[in-house]
Amino acid sequence: MLGLESEKVVGHHVETILTVGSRIFYQTHLFPLLRMHGHAEEIFIMLRAADGHDEAALLNAVRRQEGEDWLTYCILIRVRERRKFEEALLRAKKEAEAARETLDAHRKELELANAQLEEQALELELSQHQLNEHATELEVLNQVLQERSAELETQRTIAQDANQAKSAFLAAMSHELRTPLNAIGGYVQLIELGIHGAVTPAQAEALARIARSQRHLLRLINEVLNLAKIEAGTVNYEVRPIVLREIVNSVFPMIEPQVHERGLTSEIDVSPELVALADRDKTEQVLLNLLSNAVKFTNAGGCIRIVSGSTSGPPRQVWLQVEDTGVGIRPDKLAQVFDPFVQVDVRADRRAEGTGLGLAISRDLALGMKGQLSVESVLGQGSEFRLTLPAA
Ligand code: ADP
Protein backbone atom coordinates (compact mmCIF):
# COMPACT_ATOMS: atom_id res chain seq x y z
CA MET A 1 0.00 0.00 0.00
CA LEU A 2 2.78 2.43 0.83
CA GLY A 3 5.46 0.78 -1.30
CA LEU A 4 7.68 0.19 1.77
CA GLU A 5 10.03 -2.79 2.21
CA SER A 6 8.77 -4.94 5.10
CA GLU A 7 12.06 -4.66 7.03
CA LYS A 8 11.49 -0.88 7.14
CA VAL A 9 8.20 -1.47 8.82
CA VAL A 10 8.34 -4.62 10.85
CA GLY A 11 9.76 -4.02 14.32
CA HIS A 12 9.56 -0.23 13.95
CA HIS A 13 7.31 2.19 15.72
CA VAL A 14 3.98 2.85 14.07
CA GLU A 15 4.97 6.50 13.71
CA THR A 16 7.36 5.46 10.90
CA ILE A 17 4.47 5.33 8.47
CA LEU A 18 2.69 8.50 9.68
CA THR A 19 2.99 12.08 8.37
CA VAL A 20 4.16 14.72 10.82
CA GLY A 21 0.62 15.95 11.40
CA SER A 22 -0.66 12.41 11.96
CA ARG A 23 2.12 11.71 14.45
CA ILE A 24 1.00 14.60 16.60
CA PHE A 25 -2.58 13.49 16.22
CA TYR A 26 -1.57 9.92 17.16
CA GLN A 27 0.12 11.06 20.30
CA THR A 28 -2.33 13.65 21.44
CA HIS A 29 -5.63 12.00 20.46
CA LEU A 30 -5.50 8.53 18.98
CA PHE A 31 -3.26 6.74 21.46
CA PRO A 32 -4.96 8.26 24.50
CA LEU A 33 -8.31 7.17 23.00
CA LEU A 34 -7.13 3.60 22.48
CA ARG A 35 -5.76 3.41 25.98
CA MET A 36 -8.98 4.66 27.46
CA HIS A 37 -11.54 2.75 25.35
CA GLY A 38 -9.52 -0.08 23.85
CA HIS A 39 -10.79 0.55 20.38
CA ALA A 40 -11.31 3.26 17.71
CA GLU A 41 -13.31 3.21 14.49
CA GLU A 42 -13.01 5.06 11.20
CA ILE A 43 -10.36 7.46 12.27
CA PHE A 44 -9.00 9.52 9.39
CA ILE A 45 -5.25 9.47 9.27
CA MET A 46 -2.55 10.47 6.79
CA LEU A 47 0.21 7.91 6.00
CA ARG A 48 3.63 8.64 4.49
CA ALA A 49 4.38 6.46 1.41
CA ALA A 50 7.87 5.27 0.35
CA ASP A 51 8.03 7.85 -2.47
CA GLY A 52 7.16 10.63 -0.02
CA HIS A 53 3.53 11.22 -1.06
CA ASP A 54 0.72 11.28 1.48
CA GLU A 55 -1.83 8.53 1.49
CA ALA A 56 -5.12 9.08 3.26
CA ALA A 57 -6.53 6.12 5.20
CA LEU A 58 -9.22 5.10 7.63
CA LEU A 59 -8.09 3.30 10.67
CA ASN A 60 -9.89 0.76 12.84
CA ALA A 61 -7.94 -0.28 15.91
CA VAL A 62 -8.29 -2.57 18.91
CA ARG A 63 -5.96 -2.66 21.94
CA ARG A 64 -5.76 -5.65 24.07
CA GLN A 65 -3.48 -7.34 26.58
CA GLU A 66 -1.83 -10.58 25.59
CA GLY A 67 0.13 -12.03 28.51
CA GLU A 68 2.34 -9.28 29.74
CA ASP A 69 2.07 -7.10 26.62
CA TRP A 70 -0.46 -4.64 25.40
CA LEU A 71 -0.90 -5.00 21.65
CA THR A 72 -2.67 -2.71 19.21
CA TYR A 73 -4.18 -4.25 16.07
CA CYS A 74 -4.87 -1.84 13.26
CA ILE A 75 -6.63 -2.16 9.96
CA LEU A 76 -5.94 0.59 7.44
CA ILE A 77 -8.22 1.25 4.45
CA ARG A 78 -7.39 3.67 1.59
CA VAL A 79 -9.78 6.56 1.32
CA ARG A 80 -8.80 7.62 -2.17
CA GLU A 81 -12.45 7.36 -3.31
CA ARG A 82 -13.68 9.46 -0.49
CA ARG A 83 -10.97 12.02 -1.28
CA LYS A 84 -12.21 12.06 -4.85
CA PHE A 85 -15.69 12.89 -3.64
CA GLU A 86 -14.36 15.46 -1.28
CA GLU A 87 -12.37 17.07 -4.06
CA ALA A 88 -15.42 17.02 -6.30
CA LEU A 89 -17.39 18.60 -3.51
CA LEU A 90 -14.69 21.18 -3.02
CA ARG A 91 -14.65 21.91 -6.72
CA ALA A 92 -18.40 22.16 -6.76
CA LYS A 93 -18.24 24.52 -3.81
CA LYS A 94 -15.65 26.62 -5.56
CA GLU A 95 -17.74 26.67 -8.75
CA ALA A 96 -20.78 27.60 -6.72
CA GLU A 97 -18.82 30.42 -5.19
CA ALA A 98 -17.61 31.58 -8.57
CA ALA A 99 -21.18 31.36 -9.85
CA ARG A 100 -22.33 33.39 -6.91
CA GLU A 101 -19.67 35.97 -7.67
CA THR A 102 -20.77 36.12 -11.30
CA LEU A 103 -24.33 36.39 -10.11
CA ASP A 104 -23.33 39.21 -7.80
CA ALA A 105 -21.60 40.94 -10.68
CA HIS A 106 -24.68 40.47 -12.83
CA ARG A 107 -26.87 41.75 -10.06
CA LYS A 108 -24.68 44.82 -9.77
CA GLU A 109 -24.86 45.37 -13.51
CA LEU A 110 -28.61 44.95 -13.39
CA GLU A 111 -28.83 47.40 -10.52
CA LEU A 112 -26.78 49.87 -12.54
CA ALA A 113 -28.90 49.34 -15.64
CA ASN A 114 -31.99 49.72 -13.54
CA ALA A 115 -30.71 53.00 -12.15
CA GLN A 116 -29.97 54.21 -15.67
CA LEU A 117 -33.40 53.13 -16.84
CA GLU A 118 -34.98 54.97 -13.97
CA GLU A 119 -33.00 58.05 -14.91
CA GLN A 120 -34.08 57.69 -18.53
CA ALA A 121 -37.67 57.21 -17.48
CA LEU A 122 -37.39 60.43 -15.53
CA GLU A 123 -35.93 62.21 -18.55
CA LEU A 124 -38.67 60.78 -20.75
CA GLU A 125 -41.27 61.99 -18.33
CA LEU A 126 -39.66 65.41 -18.47
CA SER A 127 -39.63 65.46 -22.28
CA GLN A 128 -43.19 64.21 -22.31
CA HIS A 129 -44.04 67.10 -20.05
CA GLN A 130 -42.26 69.54 -22.35
CA LEU A 131 -43.98 68.01 -25.38
CA ASN A 132 -47.31 68.48 -23.69
CA GLU A 133 -46.42 72.08 -23.04
CA HIS A 134 -45.38 72.56 -26.67
CA ALA A 135 -48.59 70.93 -27.81
CA THR A 136 -50.56 73.35 -25.72
CA GLU A 137 -48.56 76.26 -27.11
CA LEU A 138 -49.13 74.96 -30.64
CA GLU A 139 -52.81 74.65 -29.97
CA VAL A 140 -52.91 78.25 -28.82
CA LEU A 141 -50.90 79.30 -31.87
CA ASN A 142 -53.21 77.31 -34.09
CA GLN A 143 -56.18 79.08 -32.61
CA VAL A 144 -54.51 82.45 -33.15
CA LEU A 145 -53.71 81.45 -36.73
CA GLN A 146 -57.26 80.36 -37.33
CA GLU A 147 -58.52 83.64 -35.99
CA ARG A 148 -56.03 85.50 -38.18
CA SER A 149 -57.00 83.56 -41.29
CA ALA A 150 -60.67 84.26 -40.54
CA GLU A 151 -59.80 87.95 -40.19
CA LEU A 152 -57.82 87.82 -43.42
CA GLU A 153 -60.72 86.13 -45.16
CA THR A 154 -63.02 88.92 -44.01
CA GLN A 155 -60.54 91.53 -45.15
CA ARG A 156 -60.14 89.76 -48.47
CA THR A 157 -63.90 89.85 -49.01
CA ILE A 158 -63.92 93.54 -48.07
CA ALA A 159 -61.04 94.22 -50.49
CA GLN A 160 -62.79 92.25 -53.21
CA ASP A 161 -65.99 94.19 -52.68
CA ALA A 162 -64.04 97.44 -52.69
CA ASN A 163 -62.26 96.46 -55.89
CA GLN A 164 -65.52 95.61 -57.55
CA ALA A 165 -67.04 98.90 -56.39
CA LYS A 166 -63.99 100.70 -57.79
CA SER A 167 -64.34 98.93 -61.13
CA ALA A 168 -68.05 99.68 -61.26
CA PHE A 169 -67.33 103.33 -60.45
CA LEU A 170 -64.63 103.55 -63.12
CA ALA A 171 -66.90 101.95 -65.70
CA ALA A 172 -69.69 104.39 -64.93
CA MET A 173 -67.35 107.39 -64.87
CA SER A 174 -65.65 106.43 -68.12
CA HIS A 175 -69.01 106.18 -69.76
CA GLU A 176 -70.02 109.58 -68.43
CA LEU A 177 -66.74 111.11 -69.64
CA ARG A 178 -66.90 109.64 -73.11
CA THR A 179 -70.11 111.41 -74.09
CA PRO A 180 -68.85 115.01 -73.58
CA LEU A 181 -65.44 114.08 -75.04
CA ASN A 182 -67.07 112.79 -78.19
CA ALA A 183 -68.99 116.04 -78.36
CA ILE A 184 -65.74 118.03 -78.09
CA GLY A 185 -64.29 115.95 -80.93
CA GLY A 186 -67.37 116.51 -83.07
CA TYR A 187 -67.44 120.29 -82.58
CA VAL A 188 -63.70 120.56 -83.30
CA GLN A 189 -64.26 118.75 -86.58
CA LEU A 190 -67.15 121.09 -87.45
CA ILE A 191 -65.00 124.18 -86.79
CA GLU A 192 -62.08 122.64 -88.74
CA LEU A 193 -64.41 122.09 -91.70
CA GLY A 194 -65.20 125.85 -91.66
CA ILE A 195 -68.90 125.33 -90.94
CA HIS A 196 -68.79 128.28 -88.51
CA GLY A 197 -66.69 130.51 -90.75
CA ALA A 198 -63.14 130.64 -92.05
CA VAL A 199 -60.36 129.27 -89.79
CA THR A 200 -57.00 131.04 -89.58
CA PRO A 201 -53.80 128.93 -89.75
CA ALA A 202 -53.13 129.64 -86.05
CA GLN A 203 -56.66 128.56 -85.16
CA ALA A 204 -56.24 125.43 -87.33
CA GLU A 205 -53.10 124.49 -85.42
CA ALA A 206 -54.83 125.05 -82.08
CA LEU A 207 -57.76 122.96 -83.26
CA ALA A 208 -55.40 120.15 -84.31
CA ARG A 209 -53.90 120.18 -80.81
CA ILE A 210 -57.34 120.08 -79.23
CA ALA A 211 -58.23 117.16 -81.50
CA ARG A 212 -55.00 115.26 -80.57
CA SER A 213 -55.62 115.75 -76.89
CA GLN A 214 -59.23 114.77 -77.30
CA ARG A 215 -58.21 111.52 -79.05
CA HIS A 216 -55.64 110.74 -76.41
CA LEU A 217 -58.10 111.35 -73.61
CA LEU A 218 -60.70 109.23 -75.37
CA ARG A 219 -58.24 106.37 -75.81
CA LEU A 220 -57.22 106.63 -72.18
CA ILE A 221 -60.82 106.52 -71.09
CA ASN A 222 -61.61 103.61 -73.39
CA GLU A 223 -58.69 101.63 -72.02
CA VAL A 224 -59.57 102.44 -68.41
CA LEU A 225 -63.06 101.23 -69.20
CA ASN A 226 -61.63 98.05 -70.73
CA LEU A 227 -59.42 97.33 -67.74
CA ALA A 228 -62.23 98.07 -65.32
CA LYS A 229 -64.49 95.66 -67.16
CA ILE A 230 -61.85 92.92 -67.20
CA GLU A 231 -61.07 93.38 -63.52
CA ALA A 232 -64.73 93.38 -62.58
CA GLY A 233 -64.98 90.02 -64.33
CA THR A 234 -67.71 91.23 -66.64
CA VAL A 235 -65.82 90.29 -69.80
CA ASN A 236 -67.02 87.17 -71.59
CA TYR A 237 -64.57 84.98 -73.43
CA GLU A 238 -65.77 83.04 -76.45
CA VAL A 239 -63.23 80.28 -76.41
CA ARG A 240 -62.92 78.19 -79.59
CA PRO A 241 -60.13 76.77 -81.74
CA ILE A 242 -58.35 79.59 -83.58
CA VAL A 243 -55.53 79.28 -86.12
CA LEU A 244 -52.65 81.52 -85.00
CA ARG A 245 -51.59 82.25 -88.57
CA GLU A 246 -55.08 83.64 -89.32
CA ILE A 247 -54.88 85.95 -86.30
CA VAL A 248 -51.56 87.31 -87.55
CA ASN A 249 -52.96 87.69 -91.07
CA SER A 250 -55.85 89.80 -89.89
CA VAL A 251 -53.89 91.94 -87.37
CA PHE A 252 -50.64 92.67 -89.19
CA PRO A 253 -52.19 94.75 -92.00
CA MET A 254 -53.52 97.18 -89.35
CA ILE A 255 -49.99 97.96 -88.20
CA GLU A 256 -48.20 97.63 -91.54
CA PRO A 257 -48.55 101.32 -92.58
CA GLN A 258 -46.88 102.43 -89.31
CA VAL A 259 -44.09 99.89 -89.82
CA HIS A 260 -43.27 101.47 -93.18
CA GLU A 261 -43.81 104.99 -91.91
CA ARG A 262 -41.21 104.52 -89.19
CA GLY A 263 -38.69 102.92 -91.54
CA LEU A 264 -38.82 99.47 -90.01
CA THR A 265 -38.63 96.05 -91.63
CA SER A 266 -40.82 93.12 -90.67
CA GLU A 267 -40.69 89.34 -90.73
CA ILE A 268 -43.44 86.82 -90.12
CA ASP A 269 -42.64 83.20 -89.35
CA VAL A 270 -45.82 81.66 -87.96
CA SER A 271 -46.71 78.04 -88.63
CA PRO A 272 -50.21 77.54 -90.12
CA GLU A 273 -50.50 74.31 -88.11
CA LEU A 274 -50.75 75.93 -84.70
CA VAL A 275 -54.24 76.13 -83.24
CA ALA A 276 -55.06 77.74 -79.90
CA LEU A 277 -58.15 77.41 -77.72
CA ALA A 278 -58.92 81.10 -77.19
CA ASP A 279 -61.18 84.08 -77.85
CA ARG A 280 -60.41 85.37 -81.34
CA ASP A 281 -61.10 89.10 -80.75
CA LYS A 282 -59.19 89.20 -77.46
CA THR A 283 -56.19 87.41 -79.00
CA GLU A 284 -56.20 89.92 -81.85
CA GLN A 285 -56.39 92.77 -79.34
CA VAL A 286 -53.33 91.47 -77.45
CA LEU A 287 -51.33 90.93 -80.64
CA LEU A 288 -52.22 94.40 -81.94
CA ASN A 289 -51.08 95.93 -78.68
CA LEU A 290 -47.76 94.03 -78.72
CA LEU A 291 -47.17 95.04 -82.34
CA SER A 292 -47.96 98.71 -81.82
CA ASN A 293 -45.59 98.76 -78.81
CA ALA A 294 -42.88 97.12 -80.91
CA VAL A 295 -43.34 99.78 -83.59
CA LYS A 296 -43.47 102.56 -80.98
CA PHE A 297 -40.28 101.50 -79.19
CA THR A 298 -38.11 100.66 -82.21
CA ASN A 299 -36.10 103.28 -84.05
CA ALA A 300 -35.81 103.56 -87.82
CA GLY A 301 -33.82 100.74 -89.43
CA GLY A 302 -34.99 98.26 -86.81
CA CYS A 303 -36.85 95.03 -87.41
CA ILE A 304 -40.05 93.54 -86.06
CA ARG A 305 -40.64 89.79 -86.16
CA ILE A 306 -43.63 87.63 -85.34
CA VAL A 307 -42.75 84.01 -84.58
CA SER A 308 -44.65 81.06 -83.17
CA GLY A 309 -44.11 77.75 -81.44
CA SER A 310 -45.62 75.10 -79.20
CA THR A 311 -44.83 73.16 -76.02
CA SER A 312 -45.59 69.46 -75.70
CA GLY A 313 -46.88 70.02 -72.14
CA PRO A 314 -48.79 68.97 -70.24
CA PRO A 315 -50.63 71.24 -70.60
CA ARG A 316 -50.02 71.50 -74.34
CA GLN A 317 -49.58 75.16 -75.28
CA VAL A 318 -48.98 77.27 -78.38
CA TRP A 319 -47.42 80.73 -78.46
CA LEU A 320 -47.03 83.84 -80.55
CA GLN A 321 -44.03 86.06 -79.98
CA VAL A 322 -43.46 89.64 -81.07
CA GLU A 323 -39.77 90.52 -81.25
CA ASP A 324 -38.21 93.88 -81.93
CA THR A 325 -34.71 95.34 -82.18
CA GLY A 326 -35.83 98.42 -80.27
CA VAL A 327 -34.82 100.32 -77.15
CA GLY A 328 -35.37 97.40 -74.79
CA ILE A 329 -36.42 97.54 -71.15
CA ARG A 330 -34.22 97.89 -68.06
CA PRO A 331 -34.09 94.58 -66.13
CA ASP A 332 -35.41 96.21 -62.94
CA LYS A 333 -38.45 97.54 -64.80
CA LEU A 334 -39.24 94.32 -66.63
CA ALA A 335 -41.81 93.05 -64.14
CA GLN A 336 -43.50 96.45 -63.83
CA VAL A 337 -44.40 96.93 -67.48
CA PHE A 338 -47.53 94.85 -66.91
CA ASP A 339 -48.72 97.13 -64.12
CA PRO A 340 -51.37 99.70 -65.06
CA PHE A 341 -50.12 103.20 -65.96
CA VAL A 342 -46.48 102.16 -66.01
CA GLN A 343 -44.37 103.74 -68.77
CA VAL A 344 -40.66 103.10 -68.61
CA ASP A 345 -38.24 105.89 -69.55
CA VAL A 346 -40.58 107.41 -72.06
CA ARG A 347 -39.73 110.79 -73.55
CA ALA A 348 -42.35 113.49 -73.06
CA ASP A 349 -43.41 113.49 -76.72
CA ARG A 350 -43.76 109.69 -76.72
CA ARG A 351 -45.76 109.72 -73.50
CA ALA A 352 -48.62 111.26 -75.39
CA GLU A 353 -48.65 108.22 -77.69
CA GLY A 354 -49.45 105.73 -74.94
CA THR A 355 -51.51 105.34 -71.80
CA GLY A 356 -49.50 102.71 -69.93
CA LEU A 357 -52.55 100.45 -69.90
CA GLY A 358 -52.01 98.33 -73.00
CA LEU A 359 -49.85 95.64 -71.39
CA ALA A 360 -51.97 95.55 -68.21
CA ILE A 361 -55.04 94.89 -70.32
CA SER A 362 -53.20 92.39 -72.53
CA ARG A 363 -51.97 90.35 -69.57
CA ASP A 364 -55.43 90.31 -67.98
CA LEU A 365 -56.88 89.11 -71.29
CA ALA A 366 -54.21 86.40 -71.61
CA LEU A 367 -54.91 85.20 -68.07
CA GLY A 368 -58.65 85.32 -68.78
CA MET A 369 -58.04 82.82 -71.60
CA LYS A 370 -55.95 80.58 -69.29
CA GLY A 371 -52.79 81.75 -71.03
CA GLN A 372 -49.85 83.96 -70.04
CA LEU A 373 -48.06 87.04 -71.30
CA SER A 374 -44.34 87.20 -70.59
CA VAL A 375 -41.42 89.39 -71.58
CA GLU A 376 -37.70 89.13 -72.12
CA SER A 377 -35.62 92.14 -73.02
CA VAL A 378 -32.06 93.45 -73.29
CA LEU A 379 -31.69 97.20 -72.86
CA GLY A 380 -30.61 98.80 -76.12
CA GLN A 381 -31.01 95.55 -78.08
CA GLY A 382 -34.70 94.77 -78.14
CA SER A 383 -37.62 92.98 -76.51
CA GLU A 384 -39.58 89.74 -76.91
CA PHE A 385 -43.18 89.59 -75.72
CA ARG A 386 -44.71 86.12 -75.74
CA LEU A 387 -48.42 85.31 -75.60
CA THR A 388 -48.92 81.69 -74.59
CA LEU A 389 -52.35 80.05 -75.00
CA PRO A 390 -53.78 76.57 -74.39
CA ALA A 391 -53.44 74.40 -77.48
CA ALA A 392 -56.62 73.16 -79.17
P1 ADP B 1 -48.05 102.22 -73.46
O1 ADP B 1 -47.45 101.50 -74.61
O2 ADP B 1 -49.39 102.75 -73.74
O3 ADP B 1 -47.13 103.16 -72.77
P2 ADP B 1 -48.11 99.59 -72.35
O4 ADP B 1 -48.78 99.02 -71.15
O5 ADP B 1 -48.42 98.98 -73.67
O6 ADP B 1 -48.38 101.14 -72.35
O7 ADP B 1 -46.57 99.52 -72.10
C1 ADP B 1 -46.03 99.94 -70.86
C2 ADP B 1 -44.60 100.33 -70.99
O8 ADP B 1 -43.81 99.17 -71.27
C3 ADP B 1 -44.31 101.26 -72.12
O9 ADP B 1 -44.52 102.57 -71.77
C4 ADP B 1 -42.82 101.00 -72.36
O10 ADP B 1 -42.03 101.69 -71.42
C5 ADP B 1 -42.70 99.51 -72.08
N1 ADP B 1 -42.76 98.72 -73.34
C6 ADP B 1 -43.82 98.07 -73.83
N2 ADP B 1 -43.49 97.41 -74.98
C7 ADP B 1 -42.19 97.70 -75.22
C8 ADP B 1 -41.28 97.34 -76.25
N3 ADP B 1 -41.62 96.55 -77.29
N4 ADP B 1 -39.99 97.82 -76.17
C9 ADP B 1 -39.63 98.59 -75.13
N5 ADP B 1 -40.45 98.98 -74.14
C10 ADP B 1 -41.73 98.54 -74.18
JSON list of C-alpha atoms and ligand atoms in Angstrom, two decimals, residues 289 293-294 296-297 324 327-329 337 342-344 346 354-360 383 385, ligand 1:
[
{"chain": "A", "resi": 289, "resn": "ASN", "atom": "CA", "xyz": [-51.08, 95.93, -78.68]},
{"chain": "A", "resi": 293, "resn": "ASN", "atom": "CA", "xyz": [-45.59, 98.76, -78.81]},
{"chain": "A", "resi": 294, "resn": "ALA", "atom": "CA", "xyz": [-42.88, 97.12, -80.91]},
{"chain": "A", "resi": 296, "resn": "LYS", "atom": "CA", "xyz": [-43.47, 102.56, -80.98]},
{"chain": "A", "resi": 297, "resn": "PHE", "atom": "CA", "xyz": [-40.28, 101.50, -79.19]},
{"chain": "A", "resi": 324, "resn": "ASP", "atom": "CA", "xyz": [-38.21, 93.88, -81.93]},
{"chain": "A", "resi": 327, "resn": "VAL", "atom": "CA", "xyz": [-34.82, 100.32, -77.15]},
{"chain": "A", "resi": 328, "resn": "GLY", "atom": "CA", "xyz": [-35.37, 97.40, -74.79]},
{"chain": "A", "resi": 329, "resn": "ILE", "atom": "CA", "xyz": [-36.42, 97.54, -71.15]},
{"chain": "A", "resi": 337, "resn": "VAL", "atom": "CA", "xyz": [-44.40, 96.93, -67.48]},
{"chain": "A", "resi": 342, "resn": "VAL", "atom": "CA", "xyz": [-46.48, 102.16, -66.01]},
{"chain": "A", "resi": 343, "resn": "GLN", "atom": "CA", "xyz": [-44.37, 103.74, -68.77]},
{"chain": "A", "resi": 344, "resn": "VAL", "atom": "CA", "xyz": [-40.66, 103.10, -68.61]},
{"chain": "A", "resi": 346, "resn": "VAL", "atom": "CA", "xyz": [-40.58, 107.41, -72.06]},
{"chain": "A", "resi": 354, "resn": "GLY", "atom": "CA", "xyz": [-49.45, 105.73, -74.94]},
{"chain": "A", "resi": 355, "resn": "THR", "atom": "CA", "xyz": [-51.51, 105.34, -71.80]},
{"chain": "A", "resi": 356, "resn": "GLY", "atom": "CA", "xyz": [-49.50, 102.71, -69.93]},
{"chain": "A", "resi": 357, "resn": "LEU", "atom": "CA", "xyz": [-52.55, 100.45, -69.90]},
{"chain": "A", "resi": 358, "resn": "GLY", "atom": "CA", "xyz": [-52.01, 98.33, -73.00]},
{"chain": "A", "resi": 359, "resn": "LEU", "atom": "CA", "xyz": [-49.85, 95.64, -71.39]},
{"chain": "A", "resi": 360, "resn": "ALA", "atom": "CA", "xyz": [-51.97, 95.55, -68.21]},
{"chain": "A", "resi": 383, "resn": "SER", "atom": "CA", "xyz": [-37.62, 92.98, -76.51]},
{"chain": "A", "resi": 385, "resn": "PHE", "atom": "CA", "xyz": [-43.18, 89.59, -75.72]},
{"chain": "B", "resi": 1, "resn": "ADP", "atom": "P1", "xyz": [-48.05, 102.22, -73.46]},
{"chain": "B", "resi": 1, "resn": "ADP", "atom": "O1", "xyz": [-47.45, 101.50, -74.61]},
{"chain": "B", "resi": 1, "resn": "ADP", "atom": "O2", "xyz": [-49.39, 102.75, -73.74]},
{"chain": "B", "resi": 1, "resn": "ADP", "atom": "O3", "xyz": [-47.13, 103.16, -72.77]},
{"chain": "B", "resi": 1, "resn": "ADP", "atom": "P2", "xyz": [-48.11, 99.59, -72.35]},
{"chain": "B", "resi": 1, "resn": "ADP", "atom": "O4", "xyz": [-48.78, 99.02, -71.15]},
{"chain": "B", "resi": 1, "resn": "ADP", "atom": "O5", "xyz": [-48.42, 98.98, -73.67]},
{"chain": "B", "resi": 1, "resn": "ADP", "atom": "O6", "xyz": [-48.38, 101.14, -72.35]},
{"chain": "B", "resi": 1, "resn": "ADP", "atom": "O7", "xyz": [-46.57, 99.52, -72.10]},
{"chain": "B", "resi": 1, "resn": "ADP", "atom": "C1", "xyz": [-46.03, 99.94, -70.86]},
{"chain": "B", "resi": 1, "resn": "ADP", "atom": "C2", "xyz": [-44.60, 100.33, -70.99]},
{"chain": "B", "resi": 1, "resn": "ADP", "atom": "O8", "xyz": [-43.81, 99.17, -71.27]},
{"chain": "B", "resi": 1, "resn": "ADP", "atom": "C3", "xyz": [-44.31, 101.26, -72.12]},
{"chain": "B", "resi": 1, "resn": "ADP", "atom": "O9", "xyz": [-44.52, 102.57, -71.77]},
{"chain": "B", "resi": 1, "resn": "ADP", "atom": "C4", "xyz": [-42.82, 101.00, -72.36]},
{"chain": "B", "resi": 1, "resn": "ADP", "atom": "O10", "xyz": [-42.03, 101.69, -71.42]},
{"chain": "B", "resi": 1, "resn": "ADP", "atom": "C5", "xyz": [-42.70, 99.51, -72.08]},
{"chain": "B", "resi": 1, "resn": "ADP", "atom": "N1", "xyz": [-42.76, 98.72, -73.34]},
{"chain": "B", "resi": 1, "resn": "ADP", "atom": "C6", "xyz": [-43.82, 98.07, -73.83]},
{"chain": "B", "resi": 1, "resn": "ADP", "atom": "N2", "xyz": [-43.49, 97.41, -74.98]},
{"chain": "B", "resi": 1, "resn": "ADP", "atom": "C7", "xyz": [-42.19, 97.70, -75.22]},
{"chain": "B", "resi": 1, "resn": "ADP", "atom": "C8", "xyz": [-41.28, 97.34, -76.25]},
{"chain": "B", "resi": 1, "resn": "ADP", "atom": "N3", "xyz": [-41.62, 96.55, -77.29]},
{"chain": "B", "resi": 1, "resn": "ADP", "atom": "N4", "xyz": [-39.99, 97.82, -76.17]},
{"chain": "B", "resi": 1, "resn": "ADP", "atom": "C9", "xyz": [-39.63, 98.59, -75.13]},
{"chain": "B", "resi": 1, "resn": "ADP", "atom": "N5", "xyz": [-40.45, 98.98, -74.14]},
{"chain": "B", "resi": 1, "resn": "ADP", "atom": "C10", "xyz": [-41.73, 98.54, -74.18]}
]
